[in-house]
mmCIF file of C-alpha atoms in Angstrom:
data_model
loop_
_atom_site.group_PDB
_atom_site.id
_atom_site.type_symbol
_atom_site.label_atom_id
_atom_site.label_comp_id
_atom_site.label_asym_id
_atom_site.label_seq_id
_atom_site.Cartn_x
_atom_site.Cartn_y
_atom_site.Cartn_z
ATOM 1 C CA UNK A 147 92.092 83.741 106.618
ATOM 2 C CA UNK A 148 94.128 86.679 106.686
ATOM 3 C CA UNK A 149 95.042 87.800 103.690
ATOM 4 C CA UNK A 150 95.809 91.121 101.153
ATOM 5 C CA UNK A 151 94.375 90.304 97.901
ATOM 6 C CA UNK A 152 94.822 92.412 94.774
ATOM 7 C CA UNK A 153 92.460 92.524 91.468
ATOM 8 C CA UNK A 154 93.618 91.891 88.571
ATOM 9 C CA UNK A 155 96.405 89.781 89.026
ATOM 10 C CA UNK A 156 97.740 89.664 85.219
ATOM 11 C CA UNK A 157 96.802 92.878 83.243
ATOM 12 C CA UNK A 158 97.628 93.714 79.725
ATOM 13 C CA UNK A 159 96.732 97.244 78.262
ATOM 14 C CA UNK A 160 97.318 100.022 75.986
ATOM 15 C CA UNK A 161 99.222 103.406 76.855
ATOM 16 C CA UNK A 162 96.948 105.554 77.690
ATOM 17 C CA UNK A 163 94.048 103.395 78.570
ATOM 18 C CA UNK A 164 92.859 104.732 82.220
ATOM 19 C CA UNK A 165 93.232 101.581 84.901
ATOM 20 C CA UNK A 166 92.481 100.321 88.266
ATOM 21 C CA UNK A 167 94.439 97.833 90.268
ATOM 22 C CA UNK A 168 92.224 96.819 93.540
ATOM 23 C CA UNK A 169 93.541 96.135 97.241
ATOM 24 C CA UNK A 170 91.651 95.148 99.959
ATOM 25 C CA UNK A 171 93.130 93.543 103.439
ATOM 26 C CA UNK A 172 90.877 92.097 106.001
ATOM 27 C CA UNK A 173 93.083 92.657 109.250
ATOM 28 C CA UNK A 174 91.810 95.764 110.087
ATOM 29 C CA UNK A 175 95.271 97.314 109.376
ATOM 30 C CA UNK A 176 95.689 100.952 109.255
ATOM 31 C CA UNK A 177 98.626 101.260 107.057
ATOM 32 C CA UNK A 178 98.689 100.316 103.561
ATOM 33 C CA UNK A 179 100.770 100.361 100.917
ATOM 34 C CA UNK A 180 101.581 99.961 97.392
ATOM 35 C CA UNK A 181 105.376 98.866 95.807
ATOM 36 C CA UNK A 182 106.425 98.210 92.434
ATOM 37 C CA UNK A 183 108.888 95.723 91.653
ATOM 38 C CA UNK A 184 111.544 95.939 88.882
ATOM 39 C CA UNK A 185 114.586 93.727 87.684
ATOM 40 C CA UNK A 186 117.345 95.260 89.740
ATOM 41 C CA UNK A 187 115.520 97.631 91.202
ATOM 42 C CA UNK A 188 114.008 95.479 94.270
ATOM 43 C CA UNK A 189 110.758 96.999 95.330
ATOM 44 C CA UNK A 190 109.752 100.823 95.314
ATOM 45 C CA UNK A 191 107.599 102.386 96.886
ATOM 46 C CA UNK A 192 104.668 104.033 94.880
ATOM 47 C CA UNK A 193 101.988 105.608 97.414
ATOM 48 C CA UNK A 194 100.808 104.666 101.093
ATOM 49 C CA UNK A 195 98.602 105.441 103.476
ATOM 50 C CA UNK A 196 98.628 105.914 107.654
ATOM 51 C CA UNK A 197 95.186 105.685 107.804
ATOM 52 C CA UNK A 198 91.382 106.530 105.736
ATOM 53 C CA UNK A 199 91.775 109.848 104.004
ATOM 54 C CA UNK A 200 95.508 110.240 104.692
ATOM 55 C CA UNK A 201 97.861 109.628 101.754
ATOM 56 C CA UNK A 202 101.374 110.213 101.284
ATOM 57 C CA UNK A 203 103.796 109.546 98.446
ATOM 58 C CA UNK A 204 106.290 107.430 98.202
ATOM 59 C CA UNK A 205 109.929 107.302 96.305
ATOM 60 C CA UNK A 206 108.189 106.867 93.106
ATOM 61 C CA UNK A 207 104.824 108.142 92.676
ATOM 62 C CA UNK A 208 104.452 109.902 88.996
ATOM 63 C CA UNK A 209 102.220 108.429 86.660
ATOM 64 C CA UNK A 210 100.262 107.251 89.412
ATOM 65 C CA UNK A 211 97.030 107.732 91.954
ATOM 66 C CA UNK A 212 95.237 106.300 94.907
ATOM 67 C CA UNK A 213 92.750 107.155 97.233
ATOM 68 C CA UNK A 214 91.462 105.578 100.519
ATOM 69 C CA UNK A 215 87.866 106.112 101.320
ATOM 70 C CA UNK A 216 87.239 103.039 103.608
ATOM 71 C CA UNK A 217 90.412 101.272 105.780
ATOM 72 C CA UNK A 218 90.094 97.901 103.932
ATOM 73 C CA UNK A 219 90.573 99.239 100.220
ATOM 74 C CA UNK A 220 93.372 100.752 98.514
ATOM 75 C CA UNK A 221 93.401 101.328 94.835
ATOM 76 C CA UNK A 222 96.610 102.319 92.521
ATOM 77 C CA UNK A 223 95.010 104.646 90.012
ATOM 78 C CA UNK A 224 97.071 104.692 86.747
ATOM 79 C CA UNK A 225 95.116 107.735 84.845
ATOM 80 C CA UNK A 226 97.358 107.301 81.882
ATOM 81 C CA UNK A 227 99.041 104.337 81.841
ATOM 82 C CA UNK A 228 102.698 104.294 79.488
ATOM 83 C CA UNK A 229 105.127 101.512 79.081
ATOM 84 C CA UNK A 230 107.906 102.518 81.620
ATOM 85 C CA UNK A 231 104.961 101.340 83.956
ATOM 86 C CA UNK A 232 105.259 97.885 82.972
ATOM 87 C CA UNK A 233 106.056 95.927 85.801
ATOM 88 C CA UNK A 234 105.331 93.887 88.889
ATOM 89 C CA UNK A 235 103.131 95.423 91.452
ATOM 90 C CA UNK A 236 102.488 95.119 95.058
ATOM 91 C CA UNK A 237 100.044 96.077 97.612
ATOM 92 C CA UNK A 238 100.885 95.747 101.772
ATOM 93 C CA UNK A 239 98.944 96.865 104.576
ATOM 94 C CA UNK A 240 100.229 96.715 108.368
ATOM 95 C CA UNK A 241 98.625 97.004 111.663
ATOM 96 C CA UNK A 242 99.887 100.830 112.069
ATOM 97 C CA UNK A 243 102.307 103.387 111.281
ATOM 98 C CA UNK A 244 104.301 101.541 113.795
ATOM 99 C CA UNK A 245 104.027 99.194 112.751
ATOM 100 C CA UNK A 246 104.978 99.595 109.213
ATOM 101 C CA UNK A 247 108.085 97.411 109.487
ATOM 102 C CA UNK A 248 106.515 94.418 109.382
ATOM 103 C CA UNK A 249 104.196 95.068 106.227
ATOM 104 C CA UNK A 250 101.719 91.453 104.394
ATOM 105 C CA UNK A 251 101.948 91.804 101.139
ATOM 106 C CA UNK A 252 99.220 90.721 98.784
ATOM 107 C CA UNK A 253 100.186 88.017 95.690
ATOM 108 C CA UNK A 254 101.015 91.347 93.231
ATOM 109 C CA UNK A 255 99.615 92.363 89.644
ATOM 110 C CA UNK A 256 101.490 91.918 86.550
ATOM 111 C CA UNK A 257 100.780 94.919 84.696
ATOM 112 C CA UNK A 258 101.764 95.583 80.731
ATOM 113 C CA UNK A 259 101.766 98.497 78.925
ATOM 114 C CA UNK A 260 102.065 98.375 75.095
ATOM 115 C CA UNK B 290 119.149 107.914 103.582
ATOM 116 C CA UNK B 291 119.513 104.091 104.342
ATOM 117 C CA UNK B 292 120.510 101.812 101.667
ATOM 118 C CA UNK B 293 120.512 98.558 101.335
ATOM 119 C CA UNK B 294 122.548 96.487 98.688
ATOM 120 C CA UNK B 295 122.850 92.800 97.824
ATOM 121 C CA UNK B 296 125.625 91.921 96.146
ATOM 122 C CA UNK B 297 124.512 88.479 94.310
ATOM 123 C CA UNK B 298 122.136 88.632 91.800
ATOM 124 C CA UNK B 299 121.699 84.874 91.399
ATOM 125 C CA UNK B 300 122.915 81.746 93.296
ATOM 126 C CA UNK B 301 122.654 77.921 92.308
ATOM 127 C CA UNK B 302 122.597 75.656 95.093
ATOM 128 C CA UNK B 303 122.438 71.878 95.583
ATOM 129 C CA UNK B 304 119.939 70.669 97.177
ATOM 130 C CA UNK B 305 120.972 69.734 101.016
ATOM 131 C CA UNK B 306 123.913 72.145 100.421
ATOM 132 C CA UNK B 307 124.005 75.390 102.586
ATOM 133 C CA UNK B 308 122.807 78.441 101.762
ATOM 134 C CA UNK B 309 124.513 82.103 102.291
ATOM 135 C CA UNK B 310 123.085 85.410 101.005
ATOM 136 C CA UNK B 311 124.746 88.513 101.533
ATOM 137 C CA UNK B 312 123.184 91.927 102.643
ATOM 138 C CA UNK B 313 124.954 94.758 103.577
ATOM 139 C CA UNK B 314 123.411 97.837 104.387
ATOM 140 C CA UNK B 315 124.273 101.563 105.423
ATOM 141 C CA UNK B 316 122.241 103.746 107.851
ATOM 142 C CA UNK B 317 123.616 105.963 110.259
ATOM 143 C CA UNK B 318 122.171 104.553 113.687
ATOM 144 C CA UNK B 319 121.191 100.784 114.759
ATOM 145 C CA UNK B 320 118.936 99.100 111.602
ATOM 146 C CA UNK B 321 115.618 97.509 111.692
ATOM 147 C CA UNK B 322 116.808 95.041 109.446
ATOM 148 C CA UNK B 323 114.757 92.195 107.797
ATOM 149 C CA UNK B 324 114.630 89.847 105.592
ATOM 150 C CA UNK B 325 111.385 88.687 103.091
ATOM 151 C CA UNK B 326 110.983 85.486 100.376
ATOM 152 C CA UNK B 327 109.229 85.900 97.388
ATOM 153 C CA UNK B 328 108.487 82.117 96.006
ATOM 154 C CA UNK B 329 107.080 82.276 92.339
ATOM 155 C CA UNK B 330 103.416 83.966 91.398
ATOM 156 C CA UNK B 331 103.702 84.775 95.701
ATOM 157 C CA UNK B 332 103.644 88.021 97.765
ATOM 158 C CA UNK B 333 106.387 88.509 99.784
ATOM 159 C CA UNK B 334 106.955 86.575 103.281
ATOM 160 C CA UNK B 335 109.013 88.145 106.333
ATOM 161 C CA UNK B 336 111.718 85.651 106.945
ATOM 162 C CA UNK B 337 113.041 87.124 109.977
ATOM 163 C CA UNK B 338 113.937 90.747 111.729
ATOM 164 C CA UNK B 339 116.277 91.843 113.927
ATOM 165 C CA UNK B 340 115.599 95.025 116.035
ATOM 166 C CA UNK B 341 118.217 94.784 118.829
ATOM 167 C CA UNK B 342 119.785 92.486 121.393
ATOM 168 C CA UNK B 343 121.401 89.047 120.188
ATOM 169 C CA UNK B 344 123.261 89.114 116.807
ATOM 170 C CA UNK B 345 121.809 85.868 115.260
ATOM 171 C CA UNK B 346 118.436 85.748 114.669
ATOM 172 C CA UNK B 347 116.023 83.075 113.269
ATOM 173 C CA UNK B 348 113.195 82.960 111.337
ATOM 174 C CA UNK B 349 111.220 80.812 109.701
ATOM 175 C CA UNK B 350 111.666 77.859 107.391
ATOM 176 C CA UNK B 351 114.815 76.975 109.095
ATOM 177 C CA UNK B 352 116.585 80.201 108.315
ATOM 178 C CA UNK B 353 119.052 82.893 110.218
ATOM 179 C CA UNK B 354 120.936 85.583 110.396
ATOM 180 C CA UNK B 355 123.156 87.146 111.723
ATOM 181 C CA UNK B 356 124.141 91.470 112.681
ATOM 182 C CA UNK B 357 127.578 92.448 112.708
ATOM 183 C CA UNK B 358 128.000 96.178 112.873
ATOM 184 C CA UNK B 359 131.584 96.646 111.951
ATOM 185 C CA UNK B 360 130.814 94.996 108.594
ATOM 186 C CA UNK B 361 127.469 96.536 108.006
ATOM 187 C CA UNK B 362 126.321 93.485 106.668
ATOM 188 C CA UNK B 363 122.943 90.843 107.813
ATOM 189 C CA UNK B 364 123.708 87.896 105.864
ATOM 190 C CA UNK B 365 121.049 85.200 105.685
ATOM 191 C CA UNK B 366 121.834 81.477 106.340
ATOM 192 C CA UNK B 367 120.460 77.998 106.051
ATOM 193 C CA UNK B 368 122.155 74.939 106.448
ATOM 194 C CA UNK B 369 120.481 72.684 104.316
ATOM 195 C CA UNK B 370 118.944 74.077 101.033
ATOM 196 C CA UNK B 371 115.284 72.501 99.849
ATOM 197 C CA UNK B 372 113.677 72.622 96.578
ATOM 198 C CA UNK B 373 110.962 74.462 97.867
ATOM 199 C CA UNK B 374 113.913 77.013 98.574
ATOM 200 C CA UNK B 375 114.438 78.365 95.297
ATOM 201 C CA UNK B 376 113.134 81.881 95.457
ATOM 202 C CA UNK B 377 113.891 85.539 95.327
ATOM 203 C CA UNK B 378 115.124 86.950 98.536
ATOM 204 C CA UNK B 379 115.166 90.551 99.967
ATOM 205 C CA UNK B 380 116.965 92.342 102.341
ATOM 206 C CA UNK B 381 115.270 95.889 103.413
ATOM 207 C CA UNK B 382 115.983 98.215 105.951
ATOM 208 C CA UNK B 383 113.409 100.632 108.094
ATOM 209 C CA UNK B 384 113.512 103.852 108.829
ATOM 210 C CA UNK B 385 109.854 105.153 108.491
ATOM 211 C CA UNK B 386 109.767 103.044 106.076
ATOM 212 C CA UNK B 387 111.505 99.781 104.382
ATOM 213 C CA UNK B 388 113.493 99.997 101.945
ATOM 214 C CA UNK B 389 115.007 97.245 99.758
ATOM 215 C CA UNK B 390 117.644 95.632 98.205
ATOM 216 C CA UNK B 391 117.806 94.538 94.599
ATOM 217 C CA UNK B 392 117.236 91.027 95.497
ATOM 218 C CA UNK B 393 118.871 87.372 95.580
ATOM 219 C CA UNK B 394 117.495 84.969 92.951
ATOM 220 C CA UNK B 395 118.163 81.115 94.475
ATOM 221 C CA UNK B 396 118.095 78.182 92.171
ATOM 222 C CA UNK B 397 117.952 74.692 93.670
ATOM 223 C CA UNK B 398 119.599 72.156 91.573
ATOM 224 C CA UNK B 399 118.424 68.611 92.396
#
């Protein structure tokens, strides 16, 4: 099945506690993605990437890392996590650049910083 | 930069009634304009898009919608509401990349 899937998908830590939220796709897609999602706010974008090795940011990306070393993983990297991070997050991937209208998103990780 | 606003926050709906959600957007040359579902503990799911050509699209899950320009708005439609049709519902515009609304919380009352 097609499918993004993200790792954890509920997540409750301390500020300042170093923390990795996984993404992997397995469609082959080139672009990928990561959003966060707040009350009013609709989705952000937080990183993304048009391919392995080549990241960009995004409207929103302080506070926050990722890297891409193979095409079907994309972890968010919070180095220092603090509570303004709290939130709903979500990883995408689509086929290409191109492409990157029409974005599968993965289920999302609830993330809370105390 | 294009925008995109929704200008419900939340709408109840009877079940079997129709459905309406507003989108307007503003972006200086012809949108890629879309529209995604997020049903509870879910990712999002692309409704519908419309690129070009004929002003009412459809999607999936028996839901359209339809482009008029001199309104700037892409207002979503269904006829006849489900249960299974209470959701949050975005509206997002592309230009290199998709940006989105605030978002349309529907509640389905029985």
């Amino acid at each position: 099945e097609a499918q993004v899937t993200q790792n954890p998908r509920y997540l409750i830590t301390v500020t300042g506690k170093k923390l990795t939220v996984t993404c992997s796709q397995n469609m082959n897609h080139e672009y990928m993605s990561w959003y966060r999602q707040d009350p009013g706010l609709g989705l952000r974008q937080i990183y993304y990437s048009m391919n392995v090795e080549v990241t960009d940011k995004g409207d929103v990306p302080e506070g926050y890392k990722v890297s891409r070393k193979e095409k079907r993983n994309f972890p968010l990297i919070l180095e220092s996590p603090s509570p303004n991070q709290t939130s709903l997050y979500f990883c995408a991937s689509s086929l290409s650049p191109t492409y990157s209208y029409e974005q599968y998103f993965g289920p999302g990780t609830r993330l809370t910083v105390t | 930069a294009q925008s995109v606003t929704q200008p419900d926050i939340h709408i109840t709906v009877s079940e079997g009634a129709s459905l309406e959600l507003r989108c307007n957007y503003s972006y200086g040359a012809t949108p890629y304009l879309f529209w995604y579902v997020q049903s509870p503990g879910q990712g999002l799911q692309l409704l519908l898009k419309y690129f070009s050509g004929d002003t009412l699209v459809q999607g999936i899950k028996g839901f359209e919608a339809e482009f008029k320009r001199s309104q700037s708005s892409f207002n979503l439609r269904k006829p006849s509401v489900h249960w299974s049709d209470a959701a949050e519902y975005f509206c997002a515009v592309y230009d290199y990349k998709l940006s989105f609304g605030a978002g349309t919380t529907v509640t389905v009352r029985a």
